[in-house]
mmCIF file of C-alpha atoms and ligand atoms in Angstrom:
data_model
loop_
_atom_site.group_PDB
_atom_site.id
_atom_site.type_symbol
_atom_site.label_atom_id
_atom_site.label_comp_id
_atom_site.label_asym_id
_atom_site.label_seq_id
_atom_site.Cartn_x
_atom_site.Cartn_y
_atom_site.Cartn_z
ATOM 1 C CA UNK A 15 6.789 -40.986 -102.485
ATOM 2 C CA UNK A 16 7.123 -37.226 -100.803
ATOM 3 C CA UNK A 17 4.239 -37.054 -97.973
ATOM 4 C CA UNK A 18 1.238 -34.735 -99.268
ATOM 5 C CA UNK A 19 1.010 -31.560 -96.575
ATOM 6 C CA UNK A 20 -1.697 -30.447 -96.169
ATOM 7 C CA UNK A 21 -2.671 -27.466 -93.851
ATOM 8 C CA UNK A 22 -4.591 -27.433 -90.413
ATOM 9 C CA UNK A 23 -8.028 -27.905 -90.924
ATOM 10 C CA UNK A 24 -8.021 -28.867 -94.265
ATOM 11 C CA UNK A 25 -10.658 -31.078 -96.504
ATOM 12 C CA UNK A 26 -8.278 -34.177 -98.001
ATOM 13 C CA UNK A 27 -8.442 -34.432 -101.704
ATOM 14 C CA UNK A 28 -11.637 -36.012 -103.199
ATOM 15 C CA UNK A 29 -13.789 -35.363 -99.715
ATOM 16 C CA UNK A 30 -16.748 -32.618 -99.887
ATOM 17 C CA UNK A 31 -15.805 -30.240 -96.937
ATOM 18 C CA UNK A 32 -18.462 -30.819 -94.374
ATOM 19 C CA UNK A 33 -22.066 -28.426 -94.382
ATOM 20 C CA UNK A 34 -22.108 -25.925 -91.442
ATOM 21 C CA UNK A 35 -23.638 -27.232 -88.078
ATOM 22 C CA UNK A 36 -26.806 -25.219 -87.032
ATOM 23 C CA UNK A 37 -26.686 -22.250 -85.574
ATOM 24 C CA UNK A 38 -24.074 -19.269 -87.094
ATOM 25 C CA UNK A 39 -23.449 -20.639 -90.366
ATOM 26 C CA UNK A 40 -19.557 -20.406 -89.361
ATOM 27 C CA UNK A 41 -19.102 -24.151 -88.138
ATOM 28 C CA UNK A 42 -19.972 -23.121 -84.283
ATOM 29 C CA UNK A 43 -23.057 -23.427 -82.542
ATOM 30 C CA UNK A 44 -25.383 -20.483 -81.960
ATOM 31 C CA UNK A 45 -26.431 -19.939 -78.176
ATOM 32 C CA UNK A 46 -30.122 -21.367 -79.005
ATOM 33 C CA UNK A 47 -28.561 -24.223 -80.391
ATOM 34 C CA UNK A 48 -26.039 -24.796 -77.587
ATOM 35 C CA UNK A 49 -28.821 -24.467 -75.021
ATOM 36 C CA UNK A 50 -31.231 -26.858 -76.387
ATOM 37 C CA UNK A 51 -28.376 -29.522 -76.762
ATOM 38 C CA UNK A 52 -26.982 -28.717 -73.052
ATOM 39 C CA UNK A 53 -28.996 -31.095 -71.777
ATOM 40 C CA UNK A 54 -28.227 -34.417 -74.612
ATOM 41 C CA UNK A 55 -25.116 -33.540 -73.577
ATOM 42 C CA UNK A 56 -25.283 -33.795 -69.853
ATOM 43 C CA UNK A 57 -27.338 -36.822 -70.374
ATOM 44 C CA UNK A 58 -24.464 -38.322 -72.733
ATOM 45 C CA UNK A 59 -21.668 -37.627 -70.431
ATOM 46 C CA UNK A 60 -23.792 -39.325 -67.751
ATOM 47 C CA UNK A 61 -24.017 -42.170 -69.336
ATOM 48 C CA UNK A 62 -20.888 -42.356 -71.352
ATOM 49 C CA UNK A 63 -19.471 -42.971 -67.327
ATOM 50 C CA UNK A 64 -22.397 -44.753 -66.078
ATOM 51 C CA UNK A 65 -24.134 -47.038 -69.046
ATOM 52 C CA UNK A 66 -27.019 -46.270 -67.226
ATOM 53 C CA UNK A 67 -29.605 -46.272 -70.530
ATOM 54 C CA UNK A 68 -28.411 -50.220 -70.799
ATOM 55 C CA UNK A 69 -30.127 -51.125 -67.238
ATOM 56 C CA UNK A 70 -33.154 -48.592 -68.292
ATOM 57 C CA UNK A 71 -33.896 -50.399 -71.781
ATOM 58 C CA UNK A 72 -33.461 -53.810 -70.590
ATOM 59 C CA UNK A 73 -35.889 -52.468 -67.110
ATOM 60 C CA UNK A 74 -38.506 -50.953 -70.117
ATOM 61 C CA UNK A 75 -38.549 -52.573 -72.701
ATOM 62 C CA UNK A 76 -39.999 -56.093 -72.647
ATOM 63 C CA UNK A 77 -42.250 -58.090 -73.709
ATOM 64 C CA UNK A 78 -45.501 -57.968 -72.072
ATOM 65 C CA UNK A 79 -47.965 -61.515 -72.739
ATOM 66 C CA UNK A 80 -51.470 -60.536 -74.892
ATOM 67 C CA UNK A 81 -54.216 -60.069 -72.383
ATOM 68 C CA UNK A 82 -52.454 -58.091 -69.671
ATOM 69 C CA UNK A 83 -55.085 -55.812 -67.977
ATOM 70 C CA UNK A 84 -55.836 -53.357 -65.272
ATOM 71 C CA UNK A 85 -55.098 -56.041 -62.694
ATOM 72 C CA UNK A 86 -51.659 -55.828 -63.008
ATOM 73 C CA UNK A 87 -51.301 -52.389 -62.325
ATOM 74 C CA UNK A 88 -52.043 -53.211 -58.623
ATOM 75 C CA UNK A 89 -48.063 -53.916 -57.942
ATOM 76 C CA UNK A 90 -47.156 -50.183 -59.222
ATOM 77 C CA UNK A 91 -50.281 -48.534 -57.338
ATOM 78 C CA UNK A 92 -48.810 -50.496 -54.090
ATOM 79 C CA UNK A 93 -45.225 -49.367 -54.898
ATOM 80 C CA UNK A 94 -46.753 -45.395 -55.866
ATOM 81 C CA UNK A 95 -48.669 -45.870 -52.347
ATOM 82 C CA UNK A 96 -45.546 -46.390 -50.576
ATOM 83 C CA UNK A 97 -43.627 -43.150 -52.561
ATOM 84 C CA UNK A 98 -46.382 -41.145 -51.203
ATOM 85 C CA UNK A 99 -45.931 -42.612 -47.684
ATOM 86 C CA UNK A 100 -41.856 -41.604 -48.011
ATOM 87 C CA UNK A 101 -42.929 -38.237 -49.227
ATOM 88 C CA UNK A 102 -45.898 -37.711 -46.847
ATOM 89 C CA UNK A 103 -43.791 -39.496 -43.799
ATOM 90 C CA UNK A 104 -40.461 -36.985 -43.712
ATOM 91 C CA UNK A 105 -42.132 -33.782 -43.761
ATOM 92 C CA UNK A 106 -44.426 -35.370 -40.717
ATOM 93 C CA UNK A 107 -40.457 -36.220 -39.109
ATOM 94 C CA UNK A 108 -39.518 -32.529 -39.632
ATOM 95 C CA UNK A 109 -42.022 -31.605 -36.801
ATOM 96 C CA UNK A 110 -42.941 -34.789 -34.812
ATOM 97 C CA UNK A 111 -41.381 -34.899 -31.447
ATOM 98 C CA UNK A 112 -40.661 -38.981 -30.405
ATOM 99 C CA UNK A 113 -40.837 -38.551 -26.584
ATOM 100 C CA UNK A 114 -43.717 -39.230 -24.250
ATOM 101 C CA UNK A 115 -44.503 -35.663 -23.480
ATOM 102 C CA UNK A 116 -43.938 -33.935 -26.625
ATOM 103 C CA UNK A 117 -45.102 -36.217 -28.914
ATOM 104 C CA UNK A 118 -49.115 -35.793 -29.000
ATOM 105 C CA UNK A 119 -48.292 -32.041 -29.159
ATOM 106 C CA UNK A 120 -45.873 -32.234 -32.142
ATOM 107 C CA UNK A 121 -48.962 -34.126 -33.830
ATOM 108 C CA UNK A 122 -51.486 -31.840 -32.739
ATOM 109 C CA UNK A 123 -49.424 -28.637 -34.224
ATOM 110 C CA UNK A 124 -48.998 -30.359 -37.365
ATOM 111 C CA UNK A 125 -52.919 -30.598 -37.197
ATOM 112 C CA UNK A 126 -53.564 -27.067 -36.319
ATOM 113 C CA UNK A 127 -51.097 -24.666 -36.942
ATOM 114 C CA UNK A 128 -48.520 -26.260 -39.963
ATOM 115 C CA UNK A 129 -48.847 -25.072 -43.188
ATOM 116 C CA UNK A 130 -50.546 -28.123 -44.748
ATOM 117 C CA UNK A 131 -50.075 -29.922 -42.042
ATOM 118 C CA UNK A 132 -53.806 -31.411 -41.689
ATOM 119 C CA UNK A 133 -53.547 -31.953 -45.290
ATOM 120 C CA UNK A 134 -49.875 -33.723 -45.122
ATOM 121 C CA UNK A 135 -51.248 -35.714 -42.080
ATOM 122 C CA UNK A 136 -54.033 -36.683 -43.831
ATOM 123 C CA UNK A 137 -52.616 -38.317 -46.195
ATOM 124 C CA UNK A 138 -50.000 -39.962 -44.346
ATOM 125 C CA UNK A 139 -52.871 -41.149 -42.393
ATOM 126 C CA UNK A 140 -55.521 -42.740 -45.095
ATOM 127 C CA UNK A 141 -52.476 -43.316 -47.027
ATOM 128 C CA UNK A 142 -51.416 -46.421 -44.845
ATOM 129 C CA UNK A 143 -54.998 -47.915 -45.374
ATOM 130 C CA UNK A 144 -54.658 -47.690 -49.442
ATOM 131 C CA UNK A 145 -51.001 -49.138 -49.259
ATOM 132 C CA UNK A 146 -52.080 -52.354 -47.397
ATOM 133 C CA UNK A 147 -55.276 -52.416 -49.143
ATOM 134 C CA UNK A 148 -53.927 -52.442 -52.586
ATOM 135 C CA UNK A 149 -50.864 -54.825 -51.395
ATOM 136 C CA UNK A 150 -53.531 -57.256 -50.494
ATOM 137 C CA UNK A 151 -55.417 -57.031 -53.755
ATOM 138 C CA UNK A 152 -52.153 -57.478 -55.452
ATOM 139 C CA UNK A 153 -51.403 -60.285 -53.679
ATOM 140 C CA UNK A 154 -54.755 -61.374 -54.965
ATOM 141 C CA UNK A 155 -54.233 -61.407 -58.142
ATOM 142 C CA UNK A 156 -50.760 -63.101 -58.292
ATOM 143 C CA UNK A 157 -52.796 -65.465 -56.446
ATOM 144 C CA UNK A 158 -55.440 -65.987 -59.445
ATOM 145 C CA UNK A 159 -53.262 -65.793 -61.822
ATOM 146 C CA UNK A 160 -51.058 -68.331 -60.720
ATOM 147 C CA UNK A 161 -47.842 -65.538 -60.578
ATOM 148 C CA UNK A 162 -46.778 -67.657 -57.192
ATOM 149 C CA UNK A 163 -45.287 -70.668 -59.818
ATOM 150 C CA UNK A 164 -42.043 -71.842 -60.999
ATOM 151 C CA UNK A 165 -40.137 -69.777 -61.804
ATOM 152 C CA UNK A 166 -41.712 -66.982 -59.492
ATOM 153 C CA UNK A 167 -41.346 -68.910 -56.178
ATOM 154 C CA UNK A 168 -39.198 -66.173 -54.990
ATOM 155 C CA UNK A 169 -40.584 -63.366 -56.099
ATOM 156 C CA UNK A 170 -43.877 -64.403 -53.840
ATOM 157 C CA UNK A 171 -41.597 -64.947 -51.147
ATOM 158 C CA UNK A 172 -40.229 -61.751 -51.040
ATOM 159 C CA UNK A 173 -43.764 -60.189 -51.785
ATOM 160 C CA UNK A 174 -44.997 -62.423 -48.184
ATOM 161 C CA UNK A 175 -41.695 -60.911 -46.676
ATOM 162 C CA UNK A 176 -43.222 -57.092 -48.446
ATOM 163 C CA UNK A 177 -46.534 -57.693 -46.840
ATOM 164 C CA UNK A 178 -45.496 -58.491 -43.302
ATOM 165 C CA UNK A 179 -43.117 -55.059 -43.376
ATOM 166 C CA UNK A 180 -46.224 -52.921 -44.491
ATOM 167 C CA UNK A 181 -48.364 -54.519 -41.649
ATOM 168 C CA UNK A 182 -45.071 -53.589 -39.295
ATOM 169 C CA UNK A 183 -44.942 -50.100 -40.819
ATOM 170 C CA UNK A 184 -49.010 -49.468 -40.169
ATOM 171 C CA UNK A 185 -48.469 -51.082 -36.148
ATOM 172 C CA UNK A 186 -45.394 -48.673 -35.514
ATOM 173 C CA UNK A 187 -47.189 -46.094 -36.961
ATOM 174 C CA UNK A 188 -50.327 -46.180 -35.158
ATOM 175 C CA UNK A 189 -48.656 -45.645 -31.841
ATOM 176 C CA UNK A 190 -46.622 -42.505 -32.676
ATOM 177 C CA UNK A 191 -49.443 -39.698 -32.134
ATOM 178 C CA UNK A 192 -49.216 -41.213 -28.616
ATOM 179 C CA UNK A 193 -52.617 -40.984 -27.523
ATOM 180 C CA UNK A 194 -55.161 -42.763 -25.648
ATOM 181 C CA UNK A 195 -56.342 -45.155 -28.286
ATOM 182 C CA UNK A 196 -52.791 -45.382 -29.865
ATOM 183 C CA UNK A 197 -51.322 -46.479 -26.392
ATOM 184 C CA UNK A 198 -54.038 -49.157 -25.563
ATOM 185 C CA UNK A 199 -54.440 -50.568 -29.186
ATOM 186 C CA UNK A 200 -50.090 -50.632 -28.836
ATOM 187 C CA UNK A 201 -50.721 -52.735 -25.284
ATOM 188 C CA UNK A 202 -53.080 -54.821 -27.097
ATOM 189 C CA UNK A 203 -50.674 -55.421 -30.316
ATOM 190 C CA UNK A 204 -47.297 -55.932 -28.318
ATOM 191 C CA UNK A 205 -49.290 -58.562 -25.752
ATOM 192 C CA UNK A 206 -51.003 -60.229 -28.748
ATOM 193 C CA UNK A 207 -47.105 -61.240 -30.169
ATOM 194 C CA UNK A 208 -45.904 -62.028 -26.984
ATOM 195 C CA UNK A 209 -48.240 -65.342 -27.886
ATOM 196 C CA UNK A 210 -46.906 -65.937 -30.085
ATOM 197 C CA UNK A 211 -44.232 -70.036 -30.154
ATOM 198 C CA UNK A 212 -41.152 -69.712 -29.051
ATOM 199 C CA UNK A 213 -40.502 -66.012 -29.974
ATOM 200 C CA UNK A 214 -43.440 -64.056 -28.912
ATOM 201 C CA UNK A 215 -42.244 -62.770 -25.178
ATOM 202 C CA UNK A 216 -38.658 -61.966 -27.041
ATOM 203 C CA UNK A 217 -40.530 -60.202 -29.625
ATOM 204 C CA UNK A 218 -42.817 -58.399 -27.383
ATOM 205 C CA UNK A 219 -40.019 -57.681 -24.787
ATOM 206 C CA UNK A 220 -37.783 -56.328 -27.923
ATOM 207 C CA UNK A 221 -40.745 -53.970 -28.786
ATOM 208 C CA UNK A 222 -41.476 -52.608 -25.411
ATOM 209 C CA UNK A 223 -37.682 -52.203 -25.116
ATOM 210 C CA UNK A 224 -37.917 -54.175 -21.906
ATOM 211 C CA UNK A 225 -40.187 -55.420 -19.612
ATOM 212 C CA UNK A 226 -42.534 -52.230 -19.146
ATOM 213 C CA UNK A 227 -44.392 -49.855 -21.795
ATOM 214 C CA UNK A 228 -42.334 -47.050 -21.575
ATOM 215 C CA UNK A 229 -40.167 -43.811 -23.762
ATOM 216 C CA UNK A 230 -38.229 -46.372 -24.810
ATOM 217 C CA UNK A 231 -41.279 -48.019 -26.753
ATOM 218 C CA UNK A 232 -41.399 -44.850 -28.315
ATOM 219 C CA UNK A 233 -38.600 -44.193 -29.440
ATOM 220 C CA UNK A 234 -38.263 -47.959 -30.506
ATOM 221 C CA UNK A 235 -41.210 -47.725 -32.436
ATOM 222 C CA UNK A 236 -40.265 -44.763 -33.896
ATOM 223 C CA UNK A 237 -37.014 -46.207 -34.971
ATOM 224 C CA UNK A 238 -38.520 -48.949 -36.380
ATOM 225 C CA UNK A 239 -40.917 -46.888 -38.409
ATOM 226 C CA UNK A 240 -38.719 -44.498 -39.801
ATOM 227 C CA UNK A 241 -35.302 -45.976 -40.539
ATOM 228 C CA UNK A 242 -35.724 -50.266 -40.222
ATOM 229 C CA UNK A 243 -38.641 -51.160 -42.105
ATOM 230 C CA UNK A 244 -38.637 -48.454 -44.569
ATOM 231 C CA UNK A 245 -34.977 -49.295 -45.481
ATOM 232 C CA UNK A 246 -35.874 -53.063 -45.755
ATOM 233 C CA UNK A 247 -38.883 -52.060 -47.628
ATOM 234 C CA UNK A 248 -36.763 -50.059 -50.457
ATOM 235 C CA UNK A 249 -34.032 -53.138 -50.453
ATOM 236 C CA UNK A 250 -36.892 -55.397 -51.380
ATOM 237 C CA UNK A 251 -39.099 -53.626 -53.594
ATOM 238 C CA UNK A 252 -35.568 -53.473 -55.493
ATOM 239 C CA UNK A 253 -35.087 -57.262 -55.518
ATOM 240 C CA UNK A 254 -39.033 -57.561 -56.556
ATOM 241 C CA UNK A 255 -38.595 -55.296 -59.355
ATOM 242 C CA UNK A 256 -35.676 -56.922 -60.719
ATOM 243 C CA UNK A 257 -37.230 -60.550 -60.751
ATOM 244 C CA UNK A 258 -40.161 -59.245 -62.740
ATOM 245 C CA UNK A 259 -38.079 -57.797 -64.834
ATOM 246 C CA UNK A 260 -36.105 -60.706 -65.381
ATOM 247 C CA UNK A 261 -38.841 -63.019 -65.495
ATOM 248 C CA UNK A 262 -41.471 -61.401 -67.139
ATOM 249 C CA UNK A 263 -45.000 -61.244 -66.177
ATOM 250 C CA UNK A 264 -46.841 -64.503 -66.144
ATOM 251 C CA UNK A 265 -49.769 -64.557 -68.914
ATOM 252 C CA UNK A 266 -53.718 -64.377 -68.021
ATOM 253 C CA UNK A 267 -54.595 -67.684 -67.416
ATOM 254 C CA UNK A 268 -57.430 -67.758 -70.079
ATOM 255 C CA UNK A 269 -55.055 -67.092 -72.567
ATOM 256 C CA UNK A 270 -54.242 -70.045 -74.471
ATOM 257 C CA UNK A 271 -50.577 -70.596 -76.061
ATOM 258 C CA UNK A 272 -50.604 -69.273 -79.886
ATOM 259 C CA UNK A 273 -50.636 -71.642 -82.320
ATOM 260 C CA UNK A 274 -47.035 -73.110 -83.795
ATOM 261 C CA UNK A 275 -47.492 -75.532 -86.273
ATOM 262 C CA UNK A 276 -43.434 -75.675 -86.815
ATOM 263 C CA UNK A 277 -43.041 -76.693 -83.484
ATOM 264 C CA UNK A 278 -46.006 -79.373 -83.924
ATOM 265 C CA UNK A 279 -44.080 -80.756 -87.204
ATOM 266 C CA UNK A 280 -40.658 -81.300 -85.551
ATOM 267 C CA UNK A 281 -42.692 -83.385 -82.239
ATOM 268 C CA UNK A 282 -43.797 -86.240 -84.345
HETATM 269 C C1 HEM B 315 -44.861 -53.254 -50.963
HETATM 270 C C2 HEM B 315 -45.506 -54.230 -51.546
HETATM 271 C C3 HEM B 315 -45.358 -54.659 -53.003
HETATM 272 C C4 HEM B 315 -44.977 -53.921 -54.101
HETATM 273 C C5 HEM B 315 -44.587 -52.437 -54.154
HETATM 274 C C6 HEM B 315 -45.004 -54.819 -55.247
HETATM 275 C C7 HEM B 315 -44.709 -54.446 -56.556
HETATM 276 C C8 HEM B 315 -44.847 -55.269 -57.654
HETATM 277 C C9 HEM B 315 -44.824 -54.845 -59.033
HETATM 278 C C10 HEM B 315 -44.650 -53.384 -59.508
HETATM 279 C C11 HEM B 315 -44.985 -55.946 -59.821
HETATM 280 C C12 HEM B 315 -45.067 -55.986 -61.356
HETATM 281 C C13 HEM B 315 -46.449 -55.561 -61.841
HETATM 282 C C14 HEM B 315 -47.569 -56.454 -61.368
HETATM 283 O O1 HEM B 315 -47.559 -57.667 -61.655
HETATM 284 O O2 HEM B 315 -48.453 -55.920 -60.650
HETATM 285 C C15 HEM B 315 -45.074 -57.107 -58.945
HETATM 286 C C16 HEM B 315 -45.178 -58.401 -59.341
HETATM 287 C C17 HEM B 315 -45.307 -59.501 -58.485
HETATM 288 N N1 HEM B 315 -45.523 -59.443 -57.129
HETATM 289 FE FE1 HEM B 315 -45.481 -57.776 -55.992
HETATM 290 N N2 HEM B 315 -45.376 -56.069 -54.821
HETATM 291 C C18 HEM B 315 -45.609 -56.006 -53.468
HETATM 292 C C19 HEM B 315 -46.072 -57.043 -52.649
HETATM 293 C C20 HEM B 315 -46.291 -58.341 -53.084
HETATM 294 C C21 HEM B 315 -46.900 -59.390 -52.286
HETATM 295 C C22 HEM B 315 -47.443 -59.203 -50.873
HETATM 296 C C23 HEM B 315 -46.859 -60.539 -53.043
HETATM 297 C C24 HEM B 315 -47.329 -61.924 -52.697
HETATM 298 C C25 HEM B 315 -47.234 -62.467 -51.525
HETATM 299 C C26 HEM B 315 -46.251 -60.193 -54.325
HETATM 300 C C27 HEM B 315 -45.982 -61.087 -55.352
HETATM 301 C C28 HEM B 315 -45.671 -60.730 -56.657
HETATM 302 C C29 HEM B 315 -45.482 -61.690 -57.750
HETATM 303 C C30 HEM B 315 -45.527 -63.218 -57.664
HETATM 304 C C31 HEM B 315 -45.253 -60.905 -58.905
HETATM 305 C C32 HEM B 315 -45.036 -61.407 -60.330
HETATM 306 C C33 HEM B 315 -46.346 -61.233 -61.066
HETATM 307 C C34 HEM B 315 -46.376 -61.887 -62.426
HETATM 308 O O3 HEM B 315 -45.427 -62.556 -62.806
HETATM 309 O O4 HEM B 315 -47.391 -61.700 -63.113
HETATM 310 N N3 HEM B 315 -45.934 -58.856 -54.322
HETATM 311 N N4 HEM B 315 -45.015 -56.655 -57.624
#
C-alpha cells in the first residue's frame, strides 16, 4: 500500500488538532506565560540531571507515630541554633584578627564601631548558650522517650559524638576575644584535660600547641573553632538526619500499639 504523506506539522487523520497553549492564541507562549513557567522549568532541568525531588520526598514525606508533640522539635531548634551560629560566626571571621595582639581589638571594633557588630556579636555570643542548652534538652527527651533503643543505637552515638563537638565549639570559642577572663578560664580548661587517663597531657599539650600558652594556642584554637569542629559538626548532623529519616521517629511511650485483630486471628 502507497505511504500516506502528509505535510510538516500536520494533524494525522481521525486526531483533533491540539487547543492553543496559553498565552498568544498562535501555539507559542506569551512573555507572561513564559516568565511564570521560567522557573518549573529551571527546576525540571535541575532535576531531570539530578533526581533531586526523589531524596526530598523520601527526606519529607513520612510517616510520623500519633502523639508526636512539641518535644520533638528540640532536634531542629538545636540544628536551627547551630545555622545561626554558621551565619552569626563568618561575618564575626570577616573582622576578627587571631593573633595575640590584634585579637581583643578586632573584637572590641566589632563591638563599637561595625555596623551591627554588637548586634552580630551578640548573638554569636548568647547563641552558644541556647545551642548547648537545647542539645541537652534534646538529649533529654530521646532519653525519656526511650529514642536511645534498637534500632537507634547509632543514632545516640553519633548524637554523644554531636554533644561533645558543641561543648568543643563553646571552649574554643570562649578564648578567642583573648582577654583576661578568656585566657585564665582557657588555663583552667586546657590543665583540667591534661587529667585526664592516658591522653590528657597529649591532649592538653596538642591544645596549647606545645608545652607553653602561647600564639600558637590561638591560632590553634581558632582553627579548631572555625574549620575542624564545624566541618565535623555538618558531616554528622548529615549522618543524624539520615538515620531519622530512615528509621523514623520512635512513638511517645504512652502510646499504646493500635488495635489489629487480623494479626490477633492468625497468632492462635
Ligand atoms: C548538634 C546537635 C544535634 C542536632 C542538630 C540533632 C538533630 C536531631 C533532629 C533534627 C532529630 C529529629 C527530630 C527530633 O527527634 O527531635 C534528631 C533525632 C535524634 N537525636 Fe539528635 N541532634 C543533636 C544531638 C543529639 C544528641 C546529643 C543525642 C543523644 C546523645 C541525640 C540523639 C538523637 C536520637 C536518638 C534521635 C532519634 C529520635 C527518635 O527516634 O525519636 N541527638 N536529632
Amino acid at each position: 500500500m502507497p505511504r500516506l504523506k502528509l505535510p510538516a506539522h500536520a494533524v494525522p487523520p481521525g486526531l483533533k488538532p491540539a487547543p492553543p497553549r496559553p498565552g498568544t492564541g498562535n501555539g507559542r507562549l506569551g512573555p507572561l506565560d513564559q516568565a511564570a513557567e521560567a522557573g518549573i522549568t529551571v527546576v525540571d532541568w535541575i532535576d531531570e540531571r539530578t533526581s533531586l525531588s526523589g531524596g526530598l520526598r523520601w527526606m519529607l514525606f513520612r510517616k510520623v507515630p500519633k502523639g508526636t508533640n512539641w518535644f520533638y522539635t528540640l532536634g531542629s531548634a538545636a540544628m536551627f541554633a547551630f545555622l545561626s551560629q554558621a551565619v552569626t560566626g563568618v561575618f564575626l571571621a570577616m573582622y576578627y584578627d587571631p593573633s595575640p595582639t590584634h585579637a581583643y581589638e578586632s573584637i572590641r571594633y566589632v563591638t563599637n564601631d561595625a555596623f551591627l557588630g554588637q548586634f552580630v556579636r551578640g548573638m554569636h555570643k548568647w547563641g552558644s548558650s541556647v545551642m548547648v542548652i537545647l542539645v541537652f534538652l534534646h538529649m533529654g527527651r530521646t532519653f525519656f522517650f526511650g529514642a536511645y533503643k534498637y534500632p537507634r543505637e547509632l543514632n545516640w552515638v553519633i548524637g554523644v559524638v554531636l554533644l561533645i563537638l558543641t561543648m568543643t565549639m563553646s571552649f574554643t570559642g570562649y578564648l578567642l576575644p583573648f582577654d583576661q577572663r578568656a585566657y585564665w578560664a582557657t588555663i583552667v580548661g586546657v590543665n583540667i584535660n591534661g587529667t585526664g587517663p592516658l591522653i590528657g597531657p597529649y591532649l592538653s599539650d596538642f591544645l596549647r600547641g606545645g608545652g607553653e600558652f602561647g600564639a600558637t594556642t590561638l591560632s590553634r584554637f581558632y582553627a579548631i573553632h572555625m574549620l575542624l569542629v564545624p566541618g565535623l559538626i555538618v558531616a554528622l548532623i548529615g549522618a543524624h538526619l539520615y538515620l531519622v529519616t530512615k528509621l523514623g521517629t520512635t512513638a511517645p511511650p504512652w502510646s499504646k500499639a493500635e488495635e489489629t485483630p487480623e494479626l490477633r486471628e492468625a497468632e492462635v
